[in-house]
Structure formats: C-alpha cells, structure tokens
C-alpha cells in the first residue's frame, strides 16, 4: 500500500483529506499534530513542554517529532499518510532513513495549494469532535444537527487553542520559512504532486485519488 505525505500550510485541508483516505482506502493516518495534542492531555513531561510551543504557533523540536514517527513505524505496517510531518528538511531526511530501515518507500508527496486568505477563514471556522476527531467548519462543513458529531454522536465539539489570528500568523511564518523548502526537496526527488486545495472538499478528494491511482503504477 502507498505511503504518502500530505503537505500544505495550516488549514490547507490535510487532516480532512487524510480522514477520507483512512475511510476509503484503509490507509493509516500519522498526524504529528494529533500525537502532540494527545501527549498534552496525557500529562506527560513531553506534553507539558510542547503545549506552550504549540499554542504560540511555533514548531516543536525535530527530535521530539522524529521520535514520535519512529515509534509508530517501528510498530510495523504500511500504507501511511504522513499528515503534518515532515515540516523541516531534517525531518524529511529522517523520514527517508526511517522508511528505508523499515524496507519501505515514499510513493507520493501531495502538496495542497491554497492562499493565505482562505486559510484564515478555514482556521477561524474550524471545530473538531473530541471523541472521534472528525473535522468540521462553521460554514463549509457544519454538523447535520447542531452541537452533535455526525460520525459518532458525541457532543464534545472543540476549538483548538492555536486557532486564533496571532498563532495562525506565526504558524504561517513557520510554514514559509521551514516547511515550504520541502516542495523543492520532493520535486527534486520526483515525488511531488500538487492539487488545488481551494476546490470543494469532494473535488480535492478526487484530485488526491487521481494522484494516488497514478502513483501506484510509478
Ligand atoms: P497540526 O495539527 O499539524 O496543524 P497544521 O499543520 O497547522 O494544520 P491544521 O491541522 O491546522 O490544518 P489541516 O491542513 O489539517 O486542515 P483541516 O483539514 O483541519 O500542527 C499543530 C502544531 O503542532 C504546529 O503548529 C506545531 O507546533 C506542532 N507540530 C505538528 N507537527 C509538527 C512537526 N512535524 N514538527 C514540528 N512541530 C509540529 O481543515 C481546516 C478547516 O478547513 C476545517 O474546518 C475543514 O472543515 C475546512 N476545510 C478543509 N478542506 C476544505 C475545502 N476544500 N474547502 C473548504 N473548507 C475546507
């Protein structure tokens, strides 16, 4: 099964598309953001360390996130969607090494292209289900019944601490400075595919599917 990276700035729709791929293709979503948020709620020392960094919209250290992904890959399996990882060139190199050690390869890096204006709108309207992780938006993807998750029926709907204008500005800066160089890195490796992330969610999913179906034979 394919191993892919979903690459794009905060709010590009990486998590939304990753969840669809889990459901439709049985791939395994590895979101470093979700792992770090889980560490915060588990009360570990690492969780306490990263909480302030994440709330400020800065990147957590390479060492921590590479460690988290390394642990997951060591459990075995294949068909991974890397969502929010890698975010620096050092993380990209480390992922290449980890996959090679596991006898696996990276099949495609899907860059989700969006503009900053759309990101502000998406981030400010986002909420997620605290129980199953489904992602919603006040305007573009509301719940069918107010206050209740469509997928699991939970009423634990939450907004993220870092989804505010100041943190988003910092997250975008981090993306352009440290993550966007990965576009050139993976283009050079012949792995990069770009999709229009501004399209409707279903249309983005179709573009992603076309890339994956093409990449299978690559
Ligand atoms: P992380 O959790 O990875 O956040 P992010 O990259 O900022 O991305 P988001 O989750 O905000 O957006 P998304 O692209 O998944 O969009 P979504 O699908 O939700 O990271 C958070 C923090 O953790 C970082 O700032 C950093 O501190 C730390 N961290 C994580 N990984 C790290 C790493 N590798 N190294 C170092 N630090 C790390 O969609 C957004 C909204 O838009 C939703 O409401 C959705 O419904 C809506 N939407 C989605 N698609 C569409 C569409 N096509 N049309 C209209 N609306 C749409």
Coordinates of C-alpha atoms and ligand atoms in Angstrom, one line a residue:
X1 CA 0.0 0.0 0.0
X2 CA 1.2 3.5 -0.8
X3 CA 3.0 5.7 1.7
X4 CA 2.2 9.4 1.2
X5 CA 2.8 12.8 2.6
X6 CA 0.1 15.5 2.7
X7 CA 2.0 18.8 2.5
X8 CA 0.5 22.2 3.0
X9 CA 0.1 25.2 5.3
X10 CA -2.1 25.2 8.4
X11 CA -5.7 24.9 7.3
X12 CA -4.9 23.5 3.8
X13 CA -7.1 20.5 4.5
X14 CA -4.5 17.9 5.2
X15 CA -6.5 16.4 8.1
X16 CA -9.8 16.5 6.3
X17 CA -8.3 14.6 3.3
X18 CA -6.3 12.2 5.5
X19 CA -9.5 11.1 7.3
X20 CA -11.2 10.3 3.9
X21 CA -8.2 8.3 2.8
X22 CA -8.4 6.3 6.0
X23 CA -12.0 5.5 5.4
X24 CA -11.9 5.0 1.7
X25 CA -8.5 3.2 1.2
X26 CA -7.7 1.8 4.7
X27 CA -4.6 3.9 4.9
X28 CA -3.2 4.8 8.4
X29 CA -3.1 8.5 9.3
X30 CA 0.0 9.6 11.2
X31 CA -0.6 13.2 12.3
X32 CA 2.2 14.6 14.4
X33 CA -0.2 17.5 15.5
X34 CA -2.7 14.9 16.8
X35 CA 0.1 12.9 18.6
X36 CA 1.4 16.1 20.2
X37 CA -2.1 17.1 21.3
X38 CA -2.6 13.7 22.8
X39 CA 0.7 14.0 24.7
X40 CA -0.6 17.3 26.1
X41 CA -3.7 15.8 27.5
X42 CA -1.9 12.7 28.9
X43 CA 0.0 15.0 31.3
X44 CA 3.5 13.7 30.4
X45 CA 6.6 15.9 30.7
X46 CA 6.9 16.0 26.9
X47 CA 3.2 17.1 26.7
X48 CA 3.9 19.9 29.1
X49 CA 7.0 21.0 27.2
X50 CA 5.2 21.2 23.9
X51 CA 2.0 22.9 25.0
X52 CA 3.4 26.4 25.1
X53 CA 5.3 26.0 21.9
X54 CA 2.2 24.8 20.0
X55 CA -0.1 27.5 21.5
X56 CA 2.4 30.1 20.2
X57 CA 2.3 28.5 16.7
X58 CA 6.0 27.5 16.7
X59 CA 7.4 24.2 15.7
X60 CA 8.2 21.5 18.2
X61 CA 11.8 20.2 18.1
X62 CA 12.8 17.8 15.3
X63 CA 14.0 15.3 17.9
X64 CA 10.5 15.0 19.5
X65 CA 8.5 14.6 16.3
X66 CA 11.0 12.3 14.6
X67 CA 10.9 10.2 17.8
X68 CA 7.1 10.0 17.6
X69 CA 7.1 8.9 14.0
X70 CA 9.9 6.5 14.6
X71 CA 7.9 4.8 17.3
X72 CA 4.9 4.4 15.0
X73 CA 6.9 3.0 12.1
X74 CA 8.7 0.5 14.4
X75 CA 5.2 -1.0 15.2
X76 CA 5.2 -2.2 11.5
X77 CA 2.5 -2.0 8.9
X78 CA 2.4 0.1 5.7
X79 CA 0.1 2.5 3.9
X80 CA 0.9 5.6 5.9
X81 CA -0.4 9.1 5.4
X82 CA 2.1 11.5 6.9
X83 CA -0.1 14.5 7.9
X84 CA 1.9 17.5 9.2
X85 CA 5.2 15.6 9.0
X86 CA 7.8 16.3 7.8
X87 CA 7.9 20.0 8.4
X88 CA 11.7 20.7 8.1
X89 CA 14.4 19.4 5.9
X90 CA 15.9 17.5 8.9
X91 CA 12.6 15.7 9.4
X92 CA 12.4 14.9 5.7
X93 CA 15.8 13.3 5.8
X94 CA 14.9 11.4 8.9
X95 CA 11.7 10.1 7.3
X96 CA 13.7 8.8 4.3
X97 CA 16.0 6.9 6.7
X98 CA 13.2 5.5 8.8
X99 CA 11.3 4.3 5.7
X100 CA 14.5 2.7 4.2
X101 CA 15.2 1.0 7.5
X102 CA 11.6 -0.4 7.5
X103 CA 12.1 -1.6 3.9
X104 CA 9.5 0.8 2.6
X105 CA 9.4 3.7 0.2
X106 CA 7.7 7.0 -0.1
X107 CA 5.2 6.9 -3.1
X108 CA 4.0 10.5 -3.3
X109 CA 4.0 13.9 -1.7
X110 CA 0.8 15.7 -2.3
X111 CA 1.1 19.5 -2.0
X112 CA -2.2 21.1 -1.2
X113 CA -2.1 24.6 -2.8
X114 CA -4.2 27.3 -1.1
X115 CA -4.0 31.0 -0.4
X116 CA -3.5 32.7 2.9
X117 CA -6.9 34.5 2.9
X118 CA -8.7 31.1 2.6
X119 CA -6.6 29.8 5.5
X120 CA -7.7 32.5 7.9
X121 CA -11.3 31.7 7.1
X122 CA -10.8 27.9 7.4
X123 CA -8.9 28.1 10.7
X124 CA -11.3 30.6 12.3
X125 CA -14.3 28.4 11.5
X126 CA -12.9 25.0 12.4
X127 CA -14.0 22.8 15.2
X128 CA -13.4 19.1 15.7
X129 CA -15.0 16.2 17.6
X130 CA -13.1 15.5 20.8
X131 CA -14.2 11.9 20.7
X132 CA -13.6 10.7 17.1
X133 CA -11.5 13.6 15.6
X134 CA -13.9 14.4 12.7
X135 CA -13.1 17.9 11.4
X136 CA -15.9 20.5 10.8
X137 CA -16.3 24.1 9.7
X138 CA -18.9 26.6 10.8
X139 CA -19.8 27.4 7.2
X140 CA -18.3 24.8 4.8
X141 CA -18.9 21.7 6.8
X142 CA -21.3 22.2 9.7
X143 CA -22.7 19.2 11.7
X144 CA -26.1 18.0 10.5
X145 CA -27.6 18.5 14.0
X146 CA -26.3 21.5 16.0
X147 CA -23.7 20.5 18.6
X148 CA -23.6 16.8 17.7
X149 CA -20.9 14.9 15.8
X150 CA -22.3 13.3 12.6
X151 CA -19.9 10.4 12.8
X152 CA -20.1 9.3 16.5
X153 CA -22.9 11.3 18.0
X154 CA -20.7 12.9 20.7
X155 CA -21.4 16.5 21.8
X156 CA -17.7 17.0 22.7
X157 CA -17.0 19.5 19.9
X158 CA -13.9 21.6 20.4
X159 CA -11.9 24.5 19.0
X160 CA -8.1 24.3 19.1
X161 CA -6.1 26.7 21.4
X162 CA -3.8 27.6 18.5
X163 CA -6.7 28.5 16.1
X164 CA -6.5 32.3 16.7
X165 CA -5.3 35.1 14.5
X166 CA -1.9 35.6 16.3
X167 CA -1.0 32.0 16.4
X168 CA -2.0 31.5 12.8
X169 CA 0.3 34.3 11.7
X170 CA 3.2 32.6 13.4
X171 CA 2.2 29.1 12.0
X172 CA 2.2 30.6 8.5
X173 CA 5.6 32.2 9.0
X174 CA 7.0 28.8 10.3
X175 CA 5.5 27.1 7.2
X176 CA 7.0 29.5 4.7
X177 CA 10.4 29.6 6.4
X178 CA 10.9 26.0 7.4
X179 CA 8.4 23.7 5.6
X180 CA 7.9 25.2 2.1
X181 CA 11.5 24.3 1.2
X182 CA 10.3 20.7 1.2
X183 CA 8.4 21.5 -2.0
X184 CA 11.7 21.8 -3.9
X185 CA 13.2 18.9 -2.0
X186 CA 10.5 16.4 -3.1
X187 CA 10.2 17.9 -6.5
X188 CA 13.8 17.1 -7.0
X189 CA 13.2 13.6 -5.8
X190 CA 10.4 13.2 -8.4
X191 CA 7.8 12.6 -5.7
X192 CA 5.9 15.9 -5.8
X193 CA 2.3 16.2 -7.0
X194 CA 0.2 19.4 -6.5
X195 CA -3.5 19.7 -6.1
X196 CA -5.9 22.7 -5.9
X197 CA -6.7 22.8 -2.2
X198 CA -9.1 25.7 -2.8
X199 CA -11.6 23.4 -4.5
X200 CA -14.6 21.9 -2.7
X201 CA -13.7 19.1 -0.3
X202 CA -15.1 16.4 -2.6
X203 CA -13.2 17.8 -5.6
X204 CA -9.9 17.9 -3.6
X205 CA -10.5 14.3 -2.7
X206 CA -10.9 13.4 -6.4
X207 CA -7.6 15.1 -7.3
X208 CA -5.9 13.3 -4.5
X209 CA -7.4 10.0 -5.7
X210 CA -6.1 10.6 -9.2
X211 CA -2.6 11.2 -7.9
X212 CA -2.7 8.0 -5.8
X213 CA -4.0 5.9 -8.6
X214 CA -1.3 7.2 -10.9
X215 CA 1.5 6.9 -8.2
X216 CA 0.6 3.2 -7.7
X217 CA 2.0 2.3 -11.1
X218 CA 5.0 4.6 -10.7
Ligands
LIG1 P1 -1.1 20.4 13.1 O1 -2.1 19.8 14.0 O2 -0.3 19.6 12.1 O3 -1.7 21.7 12.4 P2 -1.5 22.4 11.0 O4 -0.4 21.9 10.1 O5 -1.3 23.8 11.4 O6 -2.6 22.0 10.2 P3 -4.1 22.1 10.6 O7 -4.5 20.9 11.4 O8 -4.3 23.4 11.2 O9 -4.8 22.1 9.2 P4 -5.2 21.0 8.1 O10 -4.4 21.2 6.9 O11 -5.1 19.6 8.7 O12 -6.7 21.4 7.8 P5 -8.1 20.8 8.2 O13 -8.3 19.5 7.4 O14 -8.2 20.7 9.7 O15 0.1 21.1 14.0 C1 -0.2 21.9 15.1 C2 1.1 22.3 15.8 O16 1.8 21.1 16.3 C3 2.1 23.0 14.9 O17 1.9 24.4 14.9 C4 3.4 22.7 15.7 O18 3.5 23.5 16.9 C5 3.2 21.3 16.1 N1 3.6 20.3 15.1 C6 2.9 19.4 14.5 N2 3.6 18.6 13.7 C7 4.9 19.1 13.8 C8 6.1 18.7 13.2 N3 6.2 17.7 12.3 N4 7.3 19.4 13.5 C9 7.2 20.4 14.5 N5 6.1 20.8 15.1 C10 4.9 20.1 14.8 O19 -9.1 21.9 7.6 C11 -9.1 23.2 8.2 C12 -10.6 23.7 8.1 O20 -11.0 23.9 6.7 C13 -11.6 22.7 8.7 O21 -12.6 23.4 9.3 C14 -12.2 22.0 7.4 O22 -13.5 21.6 7.6 C15 -12.1 23.1 6.4 N6 -11.8 22.6 5.0 C16 -10.9 21.6 4.7 N7 -10.8 21.4 3.4 C17 -11.7 22.3 2.8 C18 -12.1 22.7 1.5 N8 -11.5 22.0 0.4 N9 -13.0 23.7 1.3 C19 -13.5 24.3 2.4 N10 -13.2 24.1 3.6 C20 -12.3 23.1 3.9

